[in-house]
Amino acid sequence: MAQPAMRAAIVGAVLTLSAHQARAESAAEQISRFRAQHGEARVTRDAKLDRIAQEQAHAMASREQLGHEVLGSFSSRIAPSGAGRAAENIAYGYDSFEKTLQQWIESAEHRKNLLLHNASRVGVASARDASGKRTYWAMEIAGDYEPKPSKRSKDPVVAVVKRTPVSTARREAATCHIKIMSLCL
């Protein structure tokens, strides 16, 4: 008797996990479509970012508090991902990712995070508060370090040249001579 109940519980857990994974993949696809519309690269799901997002969403839901600092500073929480650059969006209230994403798109700062230049990875998670009435969302988006522009030891020398006529009498012999107006070092 215990075995059928245990099997049902395992099947239920697997189905719940599969639904959660499908939702997260769907979220990555939705974010990628939005990014592509704005000239940015697609993002793929990342297990480390999913875990960081899940911890953040769970902490906010358990404390019933929306805030980036609920578990400590963002930089300390994102460090295990090894990202060179990263951003986080959080929200609460919407039951679906589609509605949450739309809210982020309509907010200038959240939109900026969604369009993080050279981002390649994303993690998305949600958690409900104890009453089950409010859903908290977290999205972590990250990419590698961007190379810094190389510094040359010297800027190139640029000369601005102005051609002026010498004299009317000498015009036949020499049309003009070169006068250097300025030299930039």
Coordinates of C-alpha atoms in Angstrom, one line a residue:
M1 CA 0.0 0.0 0.0
A2 CA 2.8 2.4 0.8
Q3 CA 4.5 1.7 -2.5
P4 CA 1.7 3.1 -4.7
A5 CA 1.5 6.2 -2.6
M6 CA 5.3 6.7 -2.7
R7 CA 5.2 6.2 -6.5
A8 CA 2.5 8.7 -6.8
A9 CA 4.5 11.2 -4.7
I10 CA 7.6 10.6 -6.8
V11 CA 5.7 11.0 -10.1
G12 CA 4.1 14.2 -8.8
A13 CA 7.5 15.6 -7.8
V14 CA 9.0 14.7 -11.2
L15 CA 6.0 16.3 -13.0
T16 CA 6.3 19.4 -10.8
L17 CA 10.0 19.6 -11.5
S18 CA 9.5 19.1 -15.2
A19 CA 6.8 21.9 -15.2
H20 CA 9.2 24.2 -13.3
Q21 CA 12.0 23.5 -15.8
A22 CA 9.7 24.0 -18.8
R23 CA 8.6 27.4 -17.2
A24 CA 12.2 28.4 -16.7
E25 CA 13.1 27.4 -20.3
S26 CA 10.1 29.3 -21.5
A27 CA 11.2 32.4 -19.5
A28 CA 14.7 32.2 -21.1
E29 CA 13.1 32.0 -24.6
Q30 CA 10.8 35.0 -23.8
I31 CA 13.7 37.0 -22.6
S32 CA 15.7 36.0 -25.6
R33 CA 13.0 37.1 -28.0
F34 CA 12.7 40.5 -26.3
R35 CA 16.5 40.9 -26.4
A36 CA 16.7 39.9 -30.1
Q37 CA 14.1 42.5 -30.9
H38 CA 16.5 45.1 -29.5
G39 CA 19.7 43.8 -31.1
E40 CA 21.0 41.9 -28.1
A41 CA 22.2 38.3 -28.0
R42 CA 20.0 35.4 -26.9
V43 CA 20.4 34.0 -23.3
T44 CA 20.4 30.4 -22.2
R45 CA 19.4 29.0 -18.8
D46 CA 22.2 28.6 -16.3
A47 CA 21.9 26.3 -13.3
K48 CA 24.0 28.6 -11.0
L49 CA 21.8 31.6 -11.9
D50 CA 18.7 29.5 -11.5
R51 CA 19.9 28.6 -8.0
I52 CA 20.7 32.2 -7.1
A53 CA 17.3 33.3 -8.4
Q54 CA 15.5 30.6 -6.5
E55 CA 17.3 31.5 -3.2
Q56 CA 16.4 35.1 -3.7
A57 CA 12.7 34.4 -4.6
H58 CA 12.4 32.0 -1.6
A59 CA 14.0 34.5 0.8
M60 CA 11.7 37.3 -0.3
A61 CA 8.6 35.0 -0.1
S62 CA 9.4 33.6 3.3
R63 CA 10.0 37.2 4.7
E64 CA 7.2 38.7 2.6
Q65 CA 9.6 41.4 1.7
L66 CA 10.6 42.6 -1.8
G67 CA 14.2 43.7 -1.8
H68 CA 17.6 43.0 -3.5
E69 CA 19.4 42.9 -0.1
V70 CA 17.2 40.3 1.6
L71 CA 20.0 37.7 1.4
G72 CA 22.9 40.1 1.4
S73 CA 24.5 42.2 -1.2
F74 CA 23.8 41.4 -4.8
S75 CA 27.6 41.3 -5.6
S76 CA 28.2 38.6 -2.9
R77 CA 25.2 36.5 -4.0
I78 CA 26.1 36.7 -7.7
A79 CA 29.9 36.0 -7.2
P80 CA 29.5 32.2 -7.4
S81 CA 28.2 32.5 -10.9
G82 CA 31.6 33.7 -12.1
A83 CA 30.0 36.4 -14.2
G84 CA 31.9 39.5 -15.3
R85 CA 28.7 41.6 -15.4
A86 CA 25.3 40.8 -14.0
A87 CA 22.0 42.3 -13.1
E88 CA 18.9 41.3 -11.1
N89 CA 15.2 42.0 -11.5
I90 CA 12.7 41.2 -8.8
A91 CA 9.0 41.5 -8.6
Y92 CA 5.9 40.2 -6.7
G93 CA 2.2 40.0 -7.4
Y94 CA 1.9 38.3 -10.7
D95 CA 1.2 34.6 -11.0
S96 CA 2.7 34.2 -14.5
F97 CA 6.1 35.0 -15.8
E98 CA 4.6 36.6 -18.9
K99 CA 2.9 39.3 -16.8
T100 CA 6.1 39.8 -14.7
L101 CA 8.2 40.1 -17.8
Q102 CA 5.8 42.7 -19.2
Q103 CA 6.1 44.7 -16.0
W104 CA 9.9 44.6 -16.3
I105 CA 9.7 45.7 -19.9
E106 CA 7.6 48.7 -19.0
S107 CA 10.0 49.8 -16.3
A108 CA 13.1 51.7 -17.5
E109 CA 15.6 50.2 -15.0
H110 CA 14.2 46.7 -15.3
R111 CA 14.2 47.0 -19.1
K112 CA 17.9 48.1 -19.0
N113 CA 18.7 44.9 -17.0
L114 CA 16.9 42.7 -19.5
L115 CA 19.0 44.3 -22.3
L116 CA 22.3 43.9 -20.4
H117 CA 24.9 44.1 -23.2
N118 CA 26.7 40.9 -24.0
A119 CA 24.6 38.9 -21.5
S120 CA 24.6 35.2 -22.4
R121 CA 23.0 33.4 -19.3
V122 CA 19.9 33.8 -17.3
G123 CA 18.2 32.3 -14.2
V124 CA 14.6 32.8 -13.3
A125 CA 12.6 31.6 -10.3
S126 CA 9.5 32.2 -8.3
A127 CA 8.2 31.4 -4.8
R128 CA 4.9 31.9 -3.0
D129 CA 4.6 33.4 0.4
A130 CA 3.3 31.3 3.3
S131 CA -0.4 32.2 2.5
G132 CA 0.1 31.1 -1.1
K133 CA -1.5 34.3 -2.3
R134 CA 1.6 36.3 -3.4
T135 CA 4.2 35.2 -5.9
Y136 CA 7.8 36.6 -5.7
W137 CA 10.0 36.6 -8.8
A138 CA 13.8 36.9 -9.3
M139 CA 15.7 37.0 -12.5
E140 CA 19.5 36.9 -12.7
I141 CA 21.1 37.8 -16.0
A142 CA 24.8 37.7 -16.6
G143 CA 27.6 37.7 -19.1
D144 CA 31.4 37.6 -19.2
Y145 CA 33.7 40.5 -18.6
E146 CA 33.9 42.9 -21.5
P147 CA 37.5 43.6 -22.7
K148 CA 38.7 47.1 -21.8
P149 CA 39.8 49.3 -24.7
S150 CA 43.5 48.9 -25.2
K151 CA 45.6 52.0 -24.3
R152 CA 48.3 53.0 -26.7
S153 CA 51.4 54.5 -25.3
K154 CA 51.0 57.5 -27.6
D155 CA 48.1 58.9 -29.6
P156 CA 48.8 59.2 -33.3
V157 CA 50.2 62.5 -34.5
V158 CA 47.7 64.3 -36.5
A159 CA 48.5 67.4 -38.7
V160 CA 46.0 69.8 -40.0
V161 CA 47.2 71.2 -43.3
K162 CA 46.1 74.3 -45.1
R163 CA 47.1 75.2 -48.6
T164 CA 47.7 78.9 -49.2
P165 CA 48.7 80.6 -52.5
V166 CA 52.2 81.9 -52.5
S167 CA 51.9 85.0 -54.8
T168 CA 50.3 85.8 -58.0
A169 CA 53.6 86.2 -59.7
R170 CA 54.9 82.9 -58.5
R171 CA 51.6 81.1 -59.1
E172 CA 52.9 79.7 -62.4
A173 CA 56.0 78.3 -60.8
A174 CA 54.4 77.0 -57.7
T175 CA 50.7 76.7 -57.1
C176 CA 50.9 76.6 -53.4
H177 CA 53.0 75.7 -50.4
I178 CA 51.9 73.7 -47.3
K179 CA 51.5 75.5 -44.0
I180 CA 51.0 73.4 -40.9
M181 CA 48.2 75.0 -38.9
S182 CA 48.3 72.7 -35.8
L183 CA 49.9 69.6 -34.6
C184 CA 48.1 67.3 -32.1
L185 CA 50.3 65.1 -29.9

